[in-house]
XYZ file of N, CA and C in Angstrom:
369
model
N 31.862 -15.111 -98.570
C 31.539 -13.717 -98.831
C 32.494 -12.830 -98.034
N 33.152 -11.845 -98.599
C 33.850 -11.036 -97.919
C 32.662 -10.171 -97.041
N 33.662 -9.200 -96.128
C 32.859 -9.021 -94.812
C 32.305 -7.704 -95.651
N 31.055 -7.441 -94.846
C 29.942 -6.676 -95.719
C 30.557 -5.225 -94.977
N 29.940 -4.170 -95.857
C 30.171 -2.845 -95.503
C 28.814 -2.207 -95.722
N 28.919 -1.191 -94.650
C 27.729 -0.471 -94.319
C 27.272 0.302 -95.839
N 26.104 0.615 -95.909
C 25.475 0.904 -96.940
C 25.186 2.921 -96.626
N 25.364 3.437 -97.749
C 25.060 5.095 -97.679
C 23.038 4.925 -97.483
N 22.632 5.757 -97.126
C 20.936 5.855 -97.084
C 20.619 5.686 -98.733
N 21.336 6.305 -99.735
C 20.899 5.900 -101.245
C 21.303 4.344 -101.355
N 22.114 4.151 -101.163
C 22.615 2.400 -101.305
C 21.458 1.738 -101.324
N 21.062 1.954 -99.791
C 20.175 0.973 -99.091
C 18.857 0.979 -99.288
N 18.494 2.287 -99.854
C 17.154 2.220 -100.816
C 17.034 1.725 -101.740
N 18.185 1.690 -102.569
C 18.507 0.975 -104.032
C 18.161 -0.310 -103.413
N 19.116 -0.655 -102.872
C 18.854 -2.449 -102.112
C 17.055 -3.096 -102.016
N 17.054 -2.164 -100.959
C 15.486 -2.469 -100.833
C 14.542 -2.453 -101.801
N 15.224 -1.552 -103.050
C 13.964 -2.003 -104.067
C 14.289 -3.238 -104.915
N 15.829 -3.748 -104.962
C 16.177 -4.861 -105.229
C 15.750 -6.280 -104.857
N 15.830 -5.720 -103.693
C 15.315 -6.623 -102.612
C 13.891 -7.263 -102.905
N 13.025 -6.259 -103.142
C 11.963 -6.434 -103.315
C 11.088 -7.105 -104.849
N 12.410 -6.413 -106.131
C 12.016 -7.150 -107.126
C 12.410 -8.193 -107.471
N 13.648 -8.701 -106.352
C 14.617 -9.608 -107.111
C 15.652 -9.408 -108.030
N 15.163 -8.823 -109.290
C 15.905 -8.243 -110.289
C 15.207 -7.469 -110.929
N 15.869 -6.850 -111.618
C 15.442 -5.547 -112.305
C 16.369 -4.833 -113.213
N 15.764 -4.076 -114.124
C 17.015 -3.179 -115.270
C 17.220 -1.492 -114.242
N 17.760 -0.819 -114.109
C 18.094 0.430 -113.682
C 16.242 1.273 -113.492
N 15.573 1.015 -114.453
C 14.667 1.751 -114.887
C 13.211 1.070 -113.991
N 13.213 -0.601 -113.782
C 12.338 -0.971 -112.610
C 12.767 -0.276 -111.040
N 13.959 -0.407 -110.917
C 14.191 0.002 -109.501
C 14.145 1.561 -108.888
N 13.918 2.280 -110.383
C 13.686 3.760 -109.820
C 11.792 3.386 -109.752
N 11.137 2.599 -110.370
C 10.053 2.912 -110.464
C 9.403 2.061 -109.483
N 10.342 1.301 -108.353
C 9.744 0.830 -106.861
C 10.334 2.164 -106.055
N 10.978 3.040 -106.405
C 11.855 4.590 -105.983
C 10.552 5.407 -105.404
N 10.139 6.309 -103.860
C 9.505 7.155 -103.703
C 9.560 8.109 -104.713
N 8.538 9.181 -104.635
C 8.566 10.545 -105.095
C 9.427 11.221 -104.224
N 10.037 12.224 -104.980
C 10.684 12.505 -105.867
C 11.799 11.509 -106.163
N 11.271 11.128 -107.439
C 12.432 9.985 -108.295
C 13.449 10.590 -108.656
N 14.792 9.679 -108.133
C 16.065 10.318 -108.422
C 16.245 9.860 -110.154
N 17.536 10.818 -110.621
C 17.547 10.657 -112.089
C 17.886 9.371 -112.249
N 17.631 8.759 -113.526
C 18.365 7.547 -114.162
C 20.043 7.688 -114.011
N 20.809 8.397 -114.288
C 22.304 8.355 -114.299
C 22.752 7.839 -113.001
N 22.095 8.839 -112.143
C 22.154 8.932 -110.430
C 22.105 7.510 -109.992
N 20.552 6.591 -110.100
C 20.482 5.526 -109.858
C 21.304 4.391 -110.509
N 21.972 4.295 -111.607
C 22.528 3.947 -112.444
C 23.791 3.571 -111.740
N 24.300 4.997 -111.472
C 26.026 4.815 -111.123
C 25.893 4.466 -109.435
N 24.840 4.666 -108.382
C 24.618 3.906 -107.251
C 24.707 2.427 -107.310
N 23.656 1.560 -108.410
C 24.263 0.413 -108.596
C 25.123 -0.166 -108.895
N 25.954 0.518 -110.199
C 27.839 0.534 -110.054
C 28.240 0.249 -109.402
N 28.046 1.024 -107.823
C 28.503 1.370 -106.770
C 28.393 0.436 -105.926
N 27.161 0.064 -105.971
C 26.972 -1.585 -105.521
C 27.382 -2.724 -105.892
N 27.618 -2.945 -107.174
C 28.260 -4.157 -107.512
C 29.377 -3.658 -107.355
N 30.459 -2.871 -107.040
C 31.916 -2.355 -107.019
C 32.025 -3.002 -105.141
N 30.860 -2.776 -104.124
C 30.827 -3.212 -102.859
C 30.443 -4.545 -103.032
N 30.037 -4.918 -103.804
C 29.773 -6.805 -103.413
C 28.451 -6.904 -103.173
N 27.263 -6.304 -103.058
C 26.459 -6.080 -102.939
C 25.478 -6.526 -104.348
N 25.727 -6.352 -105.484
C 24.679 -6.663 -106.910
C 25.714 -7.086 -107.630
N 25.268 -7.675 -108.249
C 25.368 -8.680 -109.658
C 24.922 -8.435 -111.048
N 25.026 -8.625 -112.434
C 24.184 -8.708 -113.478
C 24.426 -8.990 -114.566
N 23.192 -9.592 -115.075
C 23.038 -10.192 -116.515
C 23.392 -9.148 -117.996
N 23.923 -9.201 -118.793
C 24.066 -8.448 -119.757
C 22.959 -8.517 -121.322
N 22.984 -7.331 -121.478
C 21.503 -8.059 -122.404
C 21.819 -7.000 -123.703
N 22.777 -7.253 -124.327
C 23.648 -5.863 -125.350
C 24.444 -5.117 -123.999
N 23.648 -3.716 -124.489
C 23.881 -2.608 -123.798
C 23.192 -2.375 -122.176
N 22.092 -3.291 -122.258
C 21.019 -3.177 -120.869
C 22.023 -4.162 -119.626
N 21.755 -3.861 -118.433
C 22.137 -4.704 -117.573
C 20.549 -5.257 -116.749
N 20.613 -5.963 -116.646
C 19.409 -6.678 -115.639
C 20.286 -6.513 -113.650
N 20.043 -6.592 -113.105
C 20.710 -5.980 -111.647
C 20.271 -6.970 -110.964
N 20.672 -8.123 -110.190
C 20.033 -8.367 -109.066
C 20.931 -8.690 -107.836
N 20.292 -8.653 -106.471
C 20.919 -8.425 -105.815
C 21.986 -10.671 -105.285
N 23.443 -9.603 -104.476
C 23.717 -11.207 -104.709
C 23.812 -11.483 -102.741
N 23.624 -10.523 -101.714
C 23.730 -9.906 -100.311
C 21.912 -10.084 -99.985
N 21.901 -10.930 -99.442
C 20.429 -11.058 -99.088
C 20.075 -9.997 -97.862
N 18.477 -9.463 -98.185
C 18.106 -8.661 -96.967
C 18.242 -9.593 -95.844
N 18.512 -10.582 -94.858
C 18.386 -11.192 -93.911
C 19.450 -10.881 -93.621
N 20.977 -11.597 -94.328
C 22.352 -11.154 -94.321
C 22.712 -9.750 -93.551
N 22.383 -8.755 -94.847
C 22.285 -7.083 -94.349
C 21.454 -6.713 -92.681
N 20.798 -7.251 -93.132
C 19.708 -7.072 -91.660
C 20.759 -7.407 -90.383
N 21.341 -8.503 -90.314
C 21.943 -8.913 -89.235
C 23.437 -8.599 -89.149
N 23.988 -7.956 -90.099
C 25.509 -7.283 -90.431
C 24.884 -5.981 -89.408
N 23.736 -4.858 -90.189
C 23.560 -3.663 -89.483
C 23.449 -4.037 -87.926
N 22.538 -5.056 -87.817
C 21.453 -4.904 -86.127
C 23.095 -5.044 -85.318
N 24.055 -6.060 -85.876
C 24.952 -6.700 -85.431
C 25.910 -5.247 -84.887
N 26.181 -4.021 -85.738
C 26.780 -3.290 -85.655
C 26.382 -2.204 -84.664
N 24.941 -1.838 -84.780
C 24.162 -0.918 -84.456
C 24.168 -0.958 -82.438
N 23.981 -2.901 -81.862
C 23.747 -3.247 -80.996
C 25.172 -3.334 -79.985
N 26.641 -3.565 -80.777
C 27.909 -3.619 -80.628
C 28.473 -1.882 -80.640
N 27.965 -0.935 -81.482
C 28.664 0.796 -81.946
C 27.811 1.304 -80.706
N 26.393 0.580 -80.235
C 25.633 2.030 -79.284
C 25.021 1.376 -78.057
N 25.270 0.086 -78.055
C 24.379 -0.474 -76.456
C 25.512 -1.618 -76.281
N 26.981 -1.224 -76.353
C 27.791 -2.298 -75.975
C 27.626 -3.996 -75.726
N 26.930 -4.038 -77.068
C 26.247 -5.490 -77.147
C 25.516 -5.890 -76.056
N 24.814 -4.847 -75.758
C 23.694 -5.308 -74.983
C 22.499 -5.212 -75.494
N 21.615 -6.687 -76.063
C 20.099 -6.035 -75.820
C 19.590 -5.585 -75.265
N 19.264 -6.067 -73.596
C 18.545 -5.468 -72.966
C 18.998 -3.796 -72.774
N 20.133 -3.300 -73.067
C 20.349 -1.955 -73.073
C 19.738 -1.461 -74.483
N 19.916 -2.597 -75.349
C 19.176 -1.719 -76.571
C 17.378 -1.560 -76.288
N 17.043 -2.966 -75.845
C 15.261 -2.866 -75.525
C 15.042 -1.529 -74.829
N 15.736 -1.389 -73.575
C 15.826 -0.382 -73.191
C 15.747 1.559 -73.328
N 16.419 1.393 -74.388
C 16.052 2.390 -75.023
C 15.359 2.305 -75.591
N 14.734 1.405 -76.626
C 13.733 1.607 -77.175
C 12.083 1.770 -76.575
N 11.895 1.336 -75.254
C 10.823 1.520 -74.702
C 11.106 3.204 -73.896
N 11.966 3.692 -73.776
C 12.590 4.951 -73.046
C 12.059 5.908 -74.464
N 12.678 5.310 -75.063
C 12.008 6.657 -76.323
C 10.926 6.706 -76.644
N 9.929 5.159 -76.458
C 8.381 4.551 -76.827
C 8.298 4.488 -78.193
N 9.310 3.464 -78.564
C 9.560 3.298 -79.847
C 8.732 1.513 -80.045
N 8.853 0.994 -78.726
C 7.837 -0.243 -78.973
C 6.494 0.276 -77.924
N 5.714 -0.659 -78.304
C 4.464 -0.922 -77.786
C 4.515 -1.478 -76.392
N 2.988 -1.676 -76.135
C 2.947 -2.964 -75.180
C 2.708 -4.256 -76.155
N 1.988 -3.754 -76.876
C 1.725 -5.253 -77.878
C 3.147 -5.760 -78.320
N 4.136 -4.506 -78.719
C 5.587 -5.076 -79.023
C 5.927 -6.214 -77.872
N 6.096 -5.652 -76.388
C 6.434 -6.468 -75.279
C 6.108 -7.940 -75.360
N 4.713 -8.053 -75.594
C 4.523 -9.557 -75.663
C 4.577 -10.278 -76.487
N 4.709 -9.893 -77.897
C 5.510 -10.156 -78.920
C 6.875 -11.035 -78.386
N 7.543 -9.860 -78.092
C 8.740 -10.558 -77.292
C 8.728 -11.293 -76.062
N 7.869 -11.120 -75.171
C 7.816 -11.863 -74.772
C 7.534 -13.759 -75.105
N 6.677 -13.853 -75.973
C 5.911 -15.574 -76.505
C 7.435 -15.733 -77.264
N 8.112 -14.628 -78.259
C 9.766 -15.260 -78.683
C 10.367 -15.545 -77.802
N 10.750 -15.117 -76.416
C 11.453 -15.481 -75.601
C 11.205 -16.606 -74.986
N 9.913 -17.129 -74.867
C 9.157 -18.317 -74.564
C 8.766 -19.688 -75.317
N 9.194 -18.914 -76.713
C 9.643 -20.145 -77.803
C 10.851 -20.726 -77.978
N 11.763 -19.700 -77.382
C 13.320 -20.208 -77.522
C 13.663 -20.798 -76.305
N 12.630 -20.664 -75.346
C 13.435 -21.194 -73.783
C 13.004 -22.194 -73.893
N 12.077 -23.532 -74.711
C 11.596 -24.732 -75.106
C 13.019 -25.306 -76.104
């Protein structure tokens, strides 16, 4: 797989509803889409846009395309965290945990969460 590229906030909604159906024609994935639903054209030429990034794939059916995604959410997941943790906490977790309890973006229940993972991987 060539190396992945960051996704626009429309991309990555598109994705996620991909994500979520597996596959779909243009017209399922606006209708996993919040309110206010963007137009059909709009969503349409975003997935373009996605299969033009490497991102979707699809079946031809006449004139219909079926869409599914070929970039798994796990993949994406760990391209962003990978970027996010390297662009703003100089690949540091604990600088990223860090902030995130500074802003109180985790819990205490988060903490021990992480904590029993950290205690599964040190076995």
């Amino acid at each position: 797989m060539d190396e992945l590229k960051e996704l626009t906030k429309a991309e990555e909604q598109i994705m996620h509803s991909l994500w979520e159906i597996e596959n779909g024609f243009v017209k399922d994935i606006i209708d996993r889409l919040p309110d206010p639903k963007p137009a059909y054209n709009t969503v349409s030429t975003i997935v373009r846009i996605l299969e033009t990034k490497g991102f979707v794939d699809h079946e031809s059916f006449g004139k219909s395309h079926r869409y599914f995604p070929i970039v798994q959410k796990e993949d994406y997941k760990k391209f962003i965290t990978g970027k996010l943790l390297h662009g703003y906490f100089e690949d540091s977790a604990s600088s990223m945990l860090s902030f995130f309890l500074e802003e109180k973006k985790l819990a205490i229940k988060d903490l021990d969460e992480i904590f029993k993972i950290i205690q599964q991987h040190k076995s």
